[in-house]
């Protein structure tokens, strides 16, 4: 806890990482709109901070910013672009701060300088009006063209399981399959080879091997 140095002289637990001073919410909205601000305890735990938007890695002062109720700040164009891409059926709980995963929508009875400013900003876009329980406005959709440098990260490429090693026969990697030869007791080929797909699970391969050995015993 500390005392804000603004004229209101309020006791606060918020701390500006950049200016290294205690700030109240009124002072935060008026004079620290693009600063990294969290609790003083957070500062004591880890004083490192990134003065850039988490979504585009550009400095905060370069664009219009918005501060969420968790006090994390982002470029408005980046945050708007991120959430505008979510399906219209997304529940309010699905809109979360990219940094701490706190739901971005304030409760109806929640009020403070930061929350009031956030609610005012959210009311200008339809995806947020849905989350706030407000009716959507068609004119907002028609005027929703904005410059946005935020690009969603590509989905990670699924890692495919490596091919299983063949328990019998020879592995032919150039064809992506196993060649299993049935041989008699003297090692001479017995019948045509058959192919086993590389994605067949190991239990099926073992079952095939057992059947093959049983056939060889019957024919011997």
CSV table of C-alpha atoms in Angstrom, one decimal:
chain,number,residue,atom,x,y,z
A,1,UNK,CA,0.0,0.0,0.0
A,2,UNK,CA,1.1,3.5,-0.7
A,3,UNK,CA,-0.1,7.1,-1.1
A,4,UNK,CA,-0.7,8.4,-4.6
A,5,UNK,CA,1.1,11.7,-5.3
A,6,UNK,CA,-1.8,13.2,-7.2
A,7,UNK,CA,-3.9,16.0,-5.6
A,8,UNK,CA,-6.5,13.4,-4.3
A,9,UNK,CA,-3.7,11.7,-2.2
A,10,UNK,CA,-5.5,8.4,-2.1
A,11,UNK,CA,-4.1,5.3,-0.5
A,12,UNK,CA,-3.6,2.7,-3.2
A,13,UNK,CA,-2.0,-0.7,-3.8
A,14,UNK,CA,-1.3,0.1,-7.5
A,15,UNK,CA,2.2,0.8,-8.7
A,16,UNK,CA,3.4,2.2,-12.0
A,17,UNK,CA,6.3,0.1,-13.2
A,18,UNK,CA,7.7,2.7,-15.5
A,19,UNK,CA,7.6,5.8,-13.3
A,20,UNK,CA,8.0,3.8,-10.1
A,21,UNK,CA,5.3,5.6,-8.1
A,22,UNK,CA,2.1,4.6,-6.4
A,23,UNK,CA,-1.0,5.6,-8.5
A,24,UNK,CA,-4.7,5.7,-7.8
A,25,UNK,CA,-7.2,4.7,-10.5
A,26,UNK,CA,-8.1,8.4,-11.1
A,27,UNK,CA,-4.4,9.2,-11.6
A,28,UNK,CA,-4.0,6.1,-13.7
A,29,UNK,CA,-6.7,7.0,-16.2
A,30,UNK,CA,-5.5,10.6,-16.4
A,31,UNK,CA,-1.7,10.4,-16.5
A,32,UNK,CA,-0.7,6.7,-16.9
A,33,UNK,CA,-2.9,5.5,-19.7
A,34,UNK,CA,-0.1,3.7,-21.6
A,35,UNK,CA,2.0,2.6,-18.6
A,36,UNK,CA,2.4,-0.8,-17.2
A,37,UNK,CA,0.5,-0.7,-13.8
A,38,UNK,CA,-0.1,-3.6,-11.5
A,39,UNK,CA,0.0,-4.1,-7.7
A,40,UNK,CA,2.9,-3.0,-5.6
A,41,UNK,CA,3.3,-6.6,-4.5
A,42,UNK,CA,3.7,-7.6,-8.1
A,43,UNK,CA,6.5,-5.0,-8.5
A,44,UNK,CA,8.3,-6.4,-5.4
A,45,UNK,CA,8.0,-9.9,-6.8
A,46,UNK,CA,9.2,-9.1,-10.3
A,47,UNK,CA,10.1,-5.6,-11.4
A,48,UNK,CA,10.7,-6.5,-15.0
A,49,UNK,CA,8.1,-5.3,-17.5
A,50,UNK,CA,7.5,-5.1,-21.3
A,51,UNK,CA,6.5,-1.6,-22.5
A,52,UNK,CA,5.1,-3.1,-25.7
A,53,UNK,CA,1.7,-4.5,-26.5
A,54,UNK,CA,1.6,-8.2,-25.9
A,55,UNK,CA,-0.4,-8.8,-29.1
A,56,UNK,CA,1.7,-7.0,-31.6
A,57,UNK,CA,5.0,-6.2,-29.8
A,58,UNK,CA,4.8,-2.5,-30.7
A,59,UNK,CA,5.2,0.3,-28.1
A,60,UNK,CA,2.0,1.3,-26.3
A,61,UNK,CA,2.2,5.1,-27.1
A,62,UNK,CA,2.2,4.2,-30.9
A,63,UNK,CA,-1.6,3.5,-30.9
A,64,UNK,CA,-4.8,4.0,-28.9
A,65,UNK,CA,-4.8,1.8,-25.8
A,66,UNK,CA,-7.4,0.1,-23.7
A,67,UNK,CA,-6.9,-1.0,-20.1
A,68,UNK,CA,-8.8,-4.0,-18.8
A,69,UNK,CA,-10.2,-4.3,-15.3
A,70,UNK,CA,-7.3,-6.5,-14.4
A,71,UNK,CA,-5.1,-3.4,-15.3
A,72,UNK,CA,-3.4,-5.1,-18.3
A,73,UNK,CA,-3.2,-2.7,-21.2
A,74,UNK,CA,-3.3,-3.4,-24.9
A,75,UNK,CA,-3.6,-1.6,-28.2
A,76,UNK,CA,-7.4,-1.2,-28.8
A,77,UNK,CA,-7.0,-2.2,-32.5
A,78,UNK,CA,-5.2,-5.4,-31.5
A,79,UNK,CA,-7.6,-6.4,-28.8
A,80,UNK,CA,-10.6,-5.6,-31.0
A,81,UNK,CA,-9.2,-7.6,-33.9
A,82,UNK,CA,-8.5,-10.6,-31.7
A,83,UNK,CA,-12.0,-10.8,-30.2
A,84,UNK,CA,-13.9,-9.8,-33.3
A,85,UNK,CA,-12.6,-13.1,-34.9
A,86,UNK,CA,-14.3,-15.2,-32.3
A,87,UNK,CA,-17.7,-16.8,-33.2
A,88,UNK,CA,-20.8,-14.8,-32.4
A,89,UNK,CA,-21.9,-17.6,-30.2
A,90,UNK,CA,-18.9,-17.2,-27.8
A,91,UNK,CA,-20.1,-16.8,-24.2
A,92,UNK,CA,-19.0,-13.7,-22.3
A,93,UNK,CA,-16.7,-16.0,-20.2
A,94,UNK,CA,-14.8,-16.8,-23.5
A,95,UNK,CA,-13.5,-13.3,-23.8
A,96,UNK,CA,-10.4,-13.3,-21.6
A,97,UNK,CA,-7.4,-11.1,-21.0
A,98,UNK,CA,-4.5,-12.5,-23.2
A,99,UNK,CA,-2.1,-11.9,-20.3
A,100,UNK,CA,-3.9,-13.3,-17.2
A,101,UNK,CA,-7.0,-14.9,-18.7
A,102,UNK,CA,-9.3,-12.9,-16.5
A,103,UNK,CA,-12.7,-12.3,-18.1
A,104,UNK,CA,-12.7,-8.8,-19.7
A,105,UNK,CA,-16.3,-7.8,-19.0
A,106,UNK,CA,-17.0,-6.0,-15.7
A,107,UNK,CA,-20.0,-6.9,-13.6
A,108,UNK,CA,-23.0,-4.7,-14.0
A,109,UNK,CA,-22.6,-3.3,-10.5
A,110,UNK,CA,-18.8,-2.9,-10.8
A,111,UNK,CA,-17.6,0.7,-11.1
A,112,UNK,CA,-14.3,2.6,-10.9
A,113,UNK,CA,-12.5,5.0,-13.2
A,114,UNK,CA,-10.8,2.1,-15.1
A,115,UNK,CA,-13.9,0.0,-15.3
A,116,UNK,CA,-16.1,3.0,-16.5
A,117,UNK,CA,-13.6,3.9,-19.2
A,118,UNK,CA,-13.4,0.2,-20.3
A,119,UNK,CA,-17.1,-0.1,-20.4
A,120,UNK,CA,-17.4,3.0,-22.5
A,121,UNK,CA,-14.9,1.6,-25.0
A,122,UNK,CA,-16.5,-1.8,-25.2
A,123,UNK,CA,-19.9,-0.3,-26.0
A,124,UNK,CA,-18.5,0.8,-29.4
A,125,UNK,CA,-18.2,-2.7,-30.9
A,126,UNK,CA,-20.9,-5.3,-31.2
A,127,UNK,CA,-19.0,-8.3,-30.0
A,128,UNK,CA,-18.5,-6.5,-26.7
A,129,UNK,CA,-22.0,-5.2,-26.5
A,130,UNK,CA,-23.1,-8.9,-26.6
A,131,UNK,CA,-20.9,-9.6,-23.7
A,132,UNK,CA,-22.2,-6.6,-21.8
A,133,UNK,CA,-25.8,-7.7,-22.4
A,134,UNK,CA,-26.5,-4.7,-24.6
A,135,UNK,CA,-28.4,-4.9,-28.0
A,136,UNK,CA,-26.1,-4.9,-31.1
A,137,UNK,CA,-26.2,-2.0,-33.4
A,138,UNK,CA,-26.1,-2.6,-37.2
A,139,UNK,CA,-24.3,0.7,-37.9
A,140,UNK,CA,-21.4,-0.6,-35.8
A,141,UNK,CA,-20.9,-3.5,-38.1
A,142,UNK,CA,-21.0,-1.3,-41.2
A,143,UNK,CA,-18.4,1.0,-39.7
A,144,UNK,CA,-16.2,-1.7,-38.2
A,145,UNK,CA,-13.3,-1.3,-40.7
A,146,UNK,CA,-10.2,-0.4,-38.8
A,147,UNK,CA,-6.5,-0.7,-39.2
A,148,UNK,CA,-5.2,-3.7,-37.3
A,149,UNK,CA,-1.7,-5.1,-37.3
A,150,UNK,CA,-2.6,-8.0,-35.1
A,151,UNK,CA,-2.5,-11.3,-36.8
A,152,UNK,CA,-3.6,-14.4,-35.0
A,153,UNK,CA,-0.9,-17.0,-34.4
A,154,UNK,CA,-1.2,-20.0,-36.7
A,155,UNK,CA,-2.4,-23.2,-35.0
A,156,UNK,CA,0.5,-25.5,-34.1
A,157,UNK,CA,1.0,-28.3,-36.6
A,158,UNK,CA,0.0,-31.6,-35.1
A,159,UNK,CA,2.9,-33.9,-34.5
A,160,UNK,CA,2.3,-37.2,-36.1
A,161,UNK,CA,3.3,-40.3,-34.4
A,162,UNK,CA,6.5,-41.9,-35.8
A,163,UNK,CA,6.0,-45.1,-37.8
A,164,UNK,CA,6.0,-48.2,-35.8
A,165,UNK,CA,8.9,-50.7,-36.1
A,166,UNK,CA,7.8,-53.9,-37.8
A,167,UNK,CA,8.0,-56.9,-35.4
A,168,UNK,CA,8.4,-59.2,-38.4
A,169,UNK,CA,9.7,-58.9,-41.9
A,170,UNK,CA,11.6,-56.0,-43.5
A,171,UNK,CA,10.8,-52.3,-43.0
A,172,UNK,CA,10.6,-50.4,-46.3
A,173,UNK,CA,10.6,-46.7,-45.4
A,174,UNK,CA,10.4,-45.5,-49.0
A,175,UNK,CA,6.9,-46.9,-49.3
A,176,UNK,CA,5.7,-46.1,-45.8
A,177,UNK,CA,4.7,-49.7,-45.1
A,178,UNK,CA,5.9,-53.0,-43.8
A,179,UNK,CA,6.6,-56.0,-46.0
A,180,UNK,CA,5.9,-59.2,-44.2
A,181,UNK,CA,7.0,-62.4,-45.9
A,182,UNK,CA,5.6,-65.8,-44.8
A,183,UNK,CA,8.4,-68.3,-44.9
A,184,UNK,CA,8.4,-72.0,-44.2
A,185,UNK,CA,10.7,-73.7,-41.6
A,186,UNK,CA,13.6,-73.8,-44.2
A,187,UNK,CA,13.4,-70.1,-44.8
A,188,UNK,CA,11.9,-70.5,-48.3
A,189,UNK,CA,9.2,-68.0,-49.3
A,190,UNK,CA,5.7,-69.3,-48.8
A,191,UNK,CA,3.1,-67.4,-50.6
A,192,UNK,CA,3.1,-63.7,-51.7
A,193,UNK,CA,4.1,-61.0,-49.3
A,194,UNK,CA,1.4,-58.8,-47.9
A,195,UNK,CA,1.5,-55.2,-46.8
A,196,UNK,CA,0.7,-53.8,-43.4
A,197,UNK,CA,0.0,-50.1,-43.1
A,198,UNK,CA,2.4,-48.1,-40.9
A,199,UNK,CA,-0.4,-46.7,-38.9
A,200,UNK,CA,-1.7,-50.1,-37.8
A,201,UNK,CA,-1.3,-50.3,-34.1
A,202,UNK,CA,1.2,-52.6,-32.5
A,203,UNK,CA,-1.4,-55.0,-31.1
A,204,UNK,CA,-2.7,-55.8,-34.6
A,205,UNK,CA,0.8,-56.4,-35.9
A,206,UNK,CA,1.4,-58.9,-33.1
A,207,UNK,CA,-1.9,-60.5,-33.9
A,208,UNK,CA,-0.9,-60.8,-37.6
A,209,UNK,CA,2.4,-62.4,-36.6
A,210,UNK,CA,0.7,-65.0,-34.4
A,211,UNK,CA,-1.7,-65.9,-37.2
A,212,UNK,CA,1.2,-66.1,-39.7
A,213,UNK,CA,3.1,-68.5,-37.4
A,214,UNK,CA,0.0,-70.6,-36.8
A,215,UNK,CA,-0.5,-71.0,-40.6
A,216,UNK,CA,3.2,-72.0,-41.0
A,217,UNK,CA,2.8,-74.7,-38.4
A,218,UNK,CA,-0.3,-76.1,-40.0
A,219,UNK,CA,1.4,-76.2,-43.4
A,220,UNK,CA,4.6,-77.7,-42.2
